Amino acid sequence: MTSSTPAGNKDIREVAISLDQVSKWYGSFQVLQNVNLNVRVGERIVIAGPSGSGKSTMIRCINWLEQHQSGRIVVDGIELTSNYRNVDAVRKEVGMVFQHFNLFPHLTILENCTLAPIWVKKQSKKDADAVAFEFLEKVRIADQAHKFPGQLSGGQQQRVAIARALCMRPKVLLFDEPTSALDPEMVREVLDTMVRLAEDGMTMLCVTHEMGFARQVADRVIFMDRGEILEENVPDEFFSKPRHERARAFLSQII
Ligand code: ADP
Ligand code: MG
């Protein structure tokens, strides 16, 4: 379903991701504390919170880049367990965009986009190329398809990383501070790309400090601190009258 779904009907939308009492420890340090979160199909969620609060860990658990130790994580009806079939199935549904792009430097832009479709989805090169060009057009960088990542600006590389994720036709996209490593003049082009995805109805979970983006596209803002979700709120209220004292303190520092 798309973003045009009337707000009153949101609760009947299908659940894309659910975290139920999820906890995780690094050694004796508890990094996630009984995290509960439901993300519905087509929802755009921004995750905010101080550095070290567990934001990256939480979203990395959603595609098993990190493993939770208690609770349940279900993505598109598949529970993440140590069963590799489930992990593979979830990873096919979940695209991820990282702060540092993580493109393969020795592959062209086109090859970066077709690698997983060819090897994981067993697409023919011809089909994978066609899909890659479709998404490179979408992020407005198809004219650079035969260059290598090092020949592109940071903003262009991040748009390629978004196209690469889209080539797997994920049901959900996770973003971990996608603009934090960019020079200021490149932030806008990446945010504009993300806004267009949101307008297309993509289910998105974005860790970002870009509060303008949160106001523009988020259905909900999740505020995390010390491994806990302390507040879930609609952006207007989160920014104008945050309920939690630590959210107020956080906002006073970044806005
Ligand atoms: P955020 O993304 O909100 O900045 P992270 O999820 O990266 O937070 O980290 C949360 C906490 O877990 C931090 O205190 C960090 O130092 C710690 N941490 C992250 N990764 C590891 C790891 N691999 N081993 C031990 N501690 C870690
Ligand atoms: Mg982080």
Coordinates of N, CA, C and O in Angstrom, one line a residue, residues 100-208:
H100 N 28.9 4.6 5.1 CA 30.1 4.6 4.2 C 29.9 3.9 2.9 O 30.8 3.4 2.3
F101 N 28.7 3.9 2.4 CA 28.3 3.4 1.1 C 28.6 1.9 0.9 O 27.7 1.1 0.4
N102 N 29.8 1.4 1.2 CA 30.2 0.0 1.1 C 30.0 -0.5 -0.3 O 29.6 -1.7 -0.5
L103 N 30.3 0.3 -1.3 CA 30.4 -0.2 -2.7 C 31.6 -1.0 -2.9 O 32.6 -0.8 -2.2
F104 N 31.6 -1.9 -3.8 CA 32.9 -2.7 -4.2 C 33.7 -1.8 -5.1 O 33.3 -1.5 -6.2
P105 N 34.9 -1.4 -4.6 CA 35.7 -0.4 -5.4 C 36.2 -0.9 -6.7 O 36.4 -0.1 -7.7
H106 N 36.4 -2.2 -6.9 CA 36.9 -2.8 -8.1 C 35.9 -3.1 -9.1 O 36.2 -3.7 -10.2
L107 N 34.6 -2.9 -8.8 CA 33.5 -3.2 -9.7 C 32.9 -1.9 -10.2 O 32.9 -0.9 -9.4
T108 N 32.4 -1.9 -11.4 CA 31.8 -0.6 -11.9 C 30.4 -0.4 -11.2 O 30.0 -1.3 -10.5
I109 N 29.9 0.8 -11.4 CA 28.6 1.1 -10.8 C 27.6 0.0 -11.2 O 26.8 -0.5 -10.4
L110 N 27.5 -0.3 -12.5 CA 26.6 -1.3 -13.0 C 26.8 -2.6 -12.3 O 25.9 -3.3 -11.9
E111 N 28.1 -3.0 -12.3 CA 28.4 -4.4 -11.7 C 28.1 -4.4 -10.2 O 27.7 -5.4 -9.7
N112 N 28.3 -3.3 -9.5 CA 27.9 -3.2 -8.1 C 26.4 -3.5 -7.9 O 26.0 -4.2 -7.0
C113 N 25.6 -3.0 -8.9 CA 24.2 -3.2 -8.9 C 23.7 -4.5 -9.3 O 22.6 -5.0 -8.9
T114 N 24.5 -5.2 -10.1 CA 24.0 -6.5 -10.7 C 24.6 -7.7 -9.9 O 24.1 -8.9 -10.1
L115 N 25.6 -7.5 -9.1 CA 26.3 -8.6 -8.4 C 25.3 -9.5 -7.7 O 25.2 -10.7 -7.9
A116 N 24.5 -8.9 -6.7 CA 23.6 -9.8 -5.9 C 22.5 -10.3 -6.7 O 22.1 -11.5 -6.6
P117 N 21.8 -9.5 -7.6 CA 20.8 -10.1 -8.4 C 21.2 -11.3 -9.2 O 20.5 -12.3 -9.4
I118 N 22.5 -11.3 -9.8 CA 23.0 -12.4 -10.6 C 23.3 -13.6 -9.7 O 22.9 -14.7 -9.9
W119 N 24.0 -13.3 -8.5 CA 24.5 -14.4 -7.7 C 23.5 -14.9 -6.7 O 23.4 -16.1 -6.4
V120 N 22.7 -14.0 -6.2 CA 21.8 -14.4 -5.1 C 20.4 -14.7 -5.7 O 19.8 -15.7 -5.4
K121 N 20.0 -13.9 -6.6 CA 18.6 -14.1 -7.2 C 18.7 -14.9 -8.5 O 17.7 -15.2 -9.1
K122 N 19.9 -15.2 -9.0 CA 20.1 -16.0 -10.2 C 19.5 -15.4 -11.4 O 19.0 -16.1 -12.3
Q123 N 19.5 -14.1 -11.5 CA 19.0 -13.4 -12.7 C 20.0 -13.5 -13.8 O 21.2 -13.6 -13.5
S124 N 19.6 -13.5 -15.0 CA 20.5 -13.4 -16.2 C 21.2 -12.0 -16.1 O 20.6 -11.1 -15.6
K125 N 22.4 -11.9 -16.8 CA 23.1 -10.7 -16.8 C 22.2 -9.6 -17.5 O 22.1 -8.5 -17.1
K126 N 21.5 -10.1 -18.6 CA 20.7 -9.1 -19.4 C 19.6 -8.6 -18.5 O 19.3 -7.4 -18.5
D127 N 18.9 -9.5 -17.8 CA 17.8 -9.0 -16.9 C 18.3 -8.1 -15.8 O 17.7 -7.1 -15.5
A128 N 19.4 -8.5 -15.2 CA 20.0 -7.8 -14.1 C 20.4 -6.4 -14.5 O 20.2 -5.4 -13.9
D129 N 21.0 -6.3 -15.7 CA 21.4 -5.0 -16.3 C 20.2 -4.1 -16.5 O 20.2 -2.9 -16.2
A130 N 19.1 -4.7 -17.0 CA 17.9 -3.9 -17.3 C 17.4 -3.3 -16.0 O 17.0 -2.1 -15.9
V131 N 17.3 -4.2 -15.0 CA 16.8 -3.7 -13.7 C 17.7 -2.6 -13.1 O 17.3 -1.6 -12.6
A132 N 19.0 -2.9 -13.2 CA 20.0 -1.9 -12.7 C 19.8 -0.6 -13.3 O 19.8 0.5 -12.7
F133 N 19.7 -0.5 -14.6 CA 19.5 0.7 -15.3 C 18.2 1.4 -14.9 O 18.2 2.6 -14.7
E134 N 17.2 0.6 -14.7 CA 15.9 1.2 -14.2 C 16.1 2.0 -12.9 O 15.7 3.1 -12.7
F135 N 16.8 1.3 -11.9 CA 17.0 2.0 -10.6 C 18.1 3.1 -10.7 O 18.0 4.1 -9.9
L136 N 19.1 2.9 -11.5 CA 20.1 4.0 -11.7 C 19.5 5.2 -12.3 O 19.8 6.3 -11.9
E137 N 18.5 5.0 -13.2 CA 17.7 6.1 -13.7 C 17.0 6.8 -12.5 O 16.9 8.0 -12.4
K138 N 16.4 5.9 -11.7 CA 15.6 6.5 -10.6 C 16.4 7.3 -9.7 O 15.9 8.4 -9.2
V139 N 17.6 7.0 -9.4 CA 18.5 7.8 -8.5 C 19.3 8.8 -9.4 O 20.2 9.5 -8.8
R140 N 18.9 8.9 -10.6 CA 19.5 9.9 -11.6 C 21.0 9.8 -11.7 O 21.7 10.8 -11.6
I141 N 21.5 8.6 -11.9 CA 22.9 8.4 -12.1 C 23.3 7.4 -13.2 O 24.4 6.9 -13.3
A142 N 22.3 7.1 -14.0 CA 22.5 6.0 -15.0 C 23.7 6.4 -16.0 O 24.4 5.5 -16.5
D143 N 23.9 7.7 -16.2 CA 25.0 8.1 -17.1 C 26.4 7.8 -16.5 O 27.4 7.8 -17.2
Q144 N 26.5 7.4 -15.2 CA 27.8 7.0 -14.7 C 28.0 5.5 -14.5 O 28.9 5.0 -13.9
A145 N 27.1 4.7 -15.2 CA 27.0 3.3 -14.9 C 28.3 2.5 -15.1 O 28.6 1.5 -14.5
H146 N 29.2 3.1 -16.1 CA 30.4 2.3 -16.4 C 31.6 2.8 -15.7 O 32.7 2.4 -15.9
K147 N 31.4 3.8 -14.8 CA 32.5 4.3 -14.0 C 32.7 3.4 -12.7 O 31.8 2.6 -12.4
F148 N 33.8 3.6 -12.0 CA 34.1 2.9 -10.8 C 33.7 3.9 -9.6 O 33.7 5.1 -9.8
P149 N 33.4 3.3 -8.4 CA 33.0 4.2 -7.3 C 33.9 5.3 -7.0 O 33.5 6.4 -6.8
G150 N 35.2 5.0 -7.1 CA 36.2 6.1 -6.8 C 36.2 7.3 -7.7 O 36.7 8.3 -7.4
Q151 N 35.5 7.1 -8.8 CA 35.4 8.3 -9.8 C 34.2 9.1 -9.5 O 34.0 10.1 -10.2
L152 N 33.4 8.7 -8.5 CA 32.1 9.5 -8.2 C 32.3 10.2 -6.9 O 33.1 9.9 -6.0
S153 N 31.5 11.3 -6.7 CA 31.4 12.0 -5.5 C 30.7 11.1 -4.4 O 30.1 10.1 -4.7
G154 N 30.9 11.5 -3.1 CA 30.2 10.8 -2.1 C 28.7 10.7 -2.2 O 28.1 9.7 -2.0
G155 N 28.1 11.8 -2.6 CA 26.7 11.8 -2.8 C 26.2 10.9 -3.9 O 25.2 10.2 -3.8
Q156 N 27.0 10.9 -5.0 CA 26.7 10.0 -6.1 C 26.9 8.6 -5.7 O 26.0 7.7 -6.0
Q157 N 27.9 8.3 -4.9 CA 28.2 6.9 -4.5 C 27.0 6.4 -3.6 O 26.6 5.3 -3.6
Q158 N 26.5 7.3 -2.7 CA 25.4 6.9 -1.9 C 24.2 6.7 -2.7 O 23.4 5.8 -2.4
R159 N 23.9 7.5 -3.7 CA 22.8 7.2 -4.6 C 22.9 5.9 -5.3 O 21.9 5.1 -5.4
V160 N 24.1 5.5 -5.7 CA 24.4 4.2 -6.2 C 24.1 3.1 -5.2 O 23.4 2.1 -5.5
A161 N 24.5 3.3 -4.0 CA 24.2 2.3 -2.9 C 22.7 2.1 -2.7 O 22.3 1.0 -2.5
I162 N 22.0 3.2 -2.9 CA 20.5 3.1 -2.8 C 20.0 2.3 -4.0 O 19.1 1.4 -3.8
A163 N 20.5 2.6 -5.2 CA 20.0 1.9 -6.4 C 20.4 0.4 -6.2 O 19.6 -0.5 -6.6
R164 N 21.6 0.1 -5.7 CA 22.0 -1.3 -5.6 C 21.1 -2.0 -4.6 O 20.7 -3.2 -4.9
A165 N 20.7 -1.4 -3.5 CA 19.7 -2.0 -2.6 C 18.4 -2.3 -3.3 O 17.8 -3.3 -3.2
L166 N 17.9 -1.3 -4.1 CA 16.6 -1.4 -4.8 C 16.6 -2.5 -5.8 O 15.6 -3.1 -6.1
C167 N 17.8 -2.8 -6.4 CA 17.9 -3.9 -7.5 C 17.5 -5.3 -6.9 O 17.1 -6.1 -7.7
M168 N 17.6 -5.4 -5.6 CA 17.1 -6.7 -5.1 C 15.6 -6.7 -4.8 O 15.0 -7.6 -4.3
R169 N 15.0 -5.6 -5.2 CA 13.5 -5.4 -4.9 C 13.1 -5.8 -3.5 O 12.3 -6.6 -3.3
P170 N 13.7 -5.1 -2.6 CA 13.4 -5.4 -1.1 C 12.1 -4.9 -0.8 O 11.5 -4.0 -1.4
K171 N 11.5 -5.5 0.3 CA 10.2 -5.0 0.8 C 10.5 -3.9 1.8 O 9.5 -3.1 2.0
V172 N 11.7 -3.8 2.3 CA 12.0 -2.9 3.4 C 13.4 -2.3 3.1 O 14.3 -3.1 2.7
L173 N 13.6 -1.0 3.3 CA 14.9 -0.5 3.3 C 15.3 0.1 4.6 O 14.6 0.8 5.2
L174 N 16.5 -0.3 5.0 CA 17.1 0.2 6.3 C 18.2 1.2 6.0 O 19.1 0.9 5.1
F175 N 18.2 2.3 6.6 CA 19.3 3.3 6.3 C 20.0 3.6 7.7 O 19.3 3.9 8.7
D176 N 21.3 3.5 7.7 CA 22.1 3.8 8.9 C 22.9 5.1 8.7 O 24.0 5.0 8.1
E177 N 22.4 6.2 9.0 CA 23.0 7.5 8.9 C 23.6 7.7 7.5 O 24.8 7.9 7.3
P178 N 22.7 7.6 6.5 CA 23.2 7.6 5.1 C 23.8 8.9 4.6 O 24.5 8.9 3.6
T179 N 23.6 10.0 5.4 CA 24.2 11.3 4.9 C 25.3 11.8 5.9 O 25.9 12.8 5.6
S180 N 25.6 11.0 6.9 CA 26.6 11.5 7.9 C 28.0 11.6 7.4 O 28.8 12.4 8.0
A181 N 28.3 10.9 6.4 CA 29.7 10.9 5.9 C 29.9 11.8 4.7 O 31.0 11.9 4.1
L182 N 28.8 12.6 4.4 CA 28.8 13.4 3.2 C 29.2 14.8 3.5 O 28.8 15.4 4.5
D183 N 29.8 15.5 2.5 CA 30.0 16.9 2.6 C 28.6 17.5 2.5 O 27.7 17.0 1.8
P184 N 28.5 18.7 3.2 CA 27.1 19.3 3.3 C 26.4 19.5 2.0 O 25.2 19.3 1.9
E185 N 27.2 19.8 1.0 CA 26.5 20.2 -0.3 C 25.9 18.9 -1.0 O 25.2 19.0 -2.0
M186 N 26.3 17.7 -0.5 CA 25.8 16.5 -1.1 C 24.7 15.8 -0.3 O 24.1 14.9 -0.8
V187 N 24.4 16.4 0.8 CA 23.4 15.8 1.7 C 22.0 15.8 1.0 O 21.2 14.9 0.9
R188 N 21.7 17.0 0.4 CA 20.4 17.2 -0.2 C 20.0 16.2 -1.3 O 18.9 15.7 -1.3
E189 N 21.0 15.9 -2.1 CA 20.7 15.0 -3.3 C 20.4 13.6 -2.8 O 19.5 12.9 -3.4
V190 N 21.0 13.2 -1.7 CA 20.7 11.9 -1.1 C 19.3 11.9 -0.4 O 18.5 11.0 -0.6
L191 N 19.1 13.0 0.3 CA 17.8 13.1 1.0 C 16.7 13.2 0.0 O 15.6 12.6 0.2
D192 N 16.9 13.9 -1.1 CA 15.8 14.0 -2.2 C 15.5 12.6 -2.7 O 14.4 12.3 -3.0
T193 N 16.6 11.8 -2.9 CA 16.4 10.5 -3.4 C 15.5 9.7 -2.4 O 14.6 8.9 -2.8
M194 N 15.8 9.8 -1.1 CA 15.1 9.1 -0.1 C 13.6 9.6 0.0 O 12.7 8.8 0.2
V195 N 13.4 10.9 -0.2 CA 12.1 11.4 -0.2 C 11.3 10.8 -1.3 O 10.1 10.4 -1.2
R196 N 11.9 10.7 -2.5 CA 11.2 10.1 -3.7 C 10.8 8.6 -3.4 O 9.7 8.2 -3.7
L197 N 11.7 7.9 -2.7 CA 11.4 6.5 -2.4 C 10.2 6.5 -1.4 O 9.3 5.6 -1.5
A198 N 10.2 7.4 -0.5 CA 9.1 7.4 0.5 C 7.8 7.7 -0.2 O 6.8 7.1 0.1
E199 N 7.9 8.6 -1.2 CA 6.7 9.0 -1.9 C 6.1 7.8 -2.8 O 5.0 7.6 -3.0
D200 N 7.1 6.9 -3.1 CA 6.7 5.7 -3.9 C 6.0 4.6 -2.9 O 5.6 3.5 -3.4
G201 N 6.1 4.9 -1.6 CA 5.5 3.9 -0.7 C 6.4 2.9 -0.1 O 6.0 1.9 0.5
M202 N 7.7 3.1 -0.3 CA 8.7 2.1 0.2 C 8.6 2.1 1.8 O 8.5 3.2 2.4
T203 N 8.7 1.0 2.4 CA 8.8 0.9 3.8 C 10.2 1.2 4.2 O 11.2 0.5 3.7
M204 N 10.4 2.2 5.1 CA 11.7 2.7 5.4 C 11.9 2.8 6.9 O 11.1 3.4 7.6
L205 N 13.1 2.4 7.3 CA 13.5 2.6 8.7 C 14.9 3.3 8.6 O 15.8 2.8 8.1
C206 N 14.9 4.6 9.0 CA 16.1 5.4 8.8 C 16.6 5.9 10.1 O 16.0 6.7 10.8
V207 N 17.9 5.6 10.4 CA 18.6 6.2 11.5 C 19.2 7.5 10.8 O 20.0 7.4 9.9
T208 N 18.8 8.6 11.3 CA 19.4 9.9 10.8 C 19.3 11.0 11.8 O 18.4 11.0 12.6

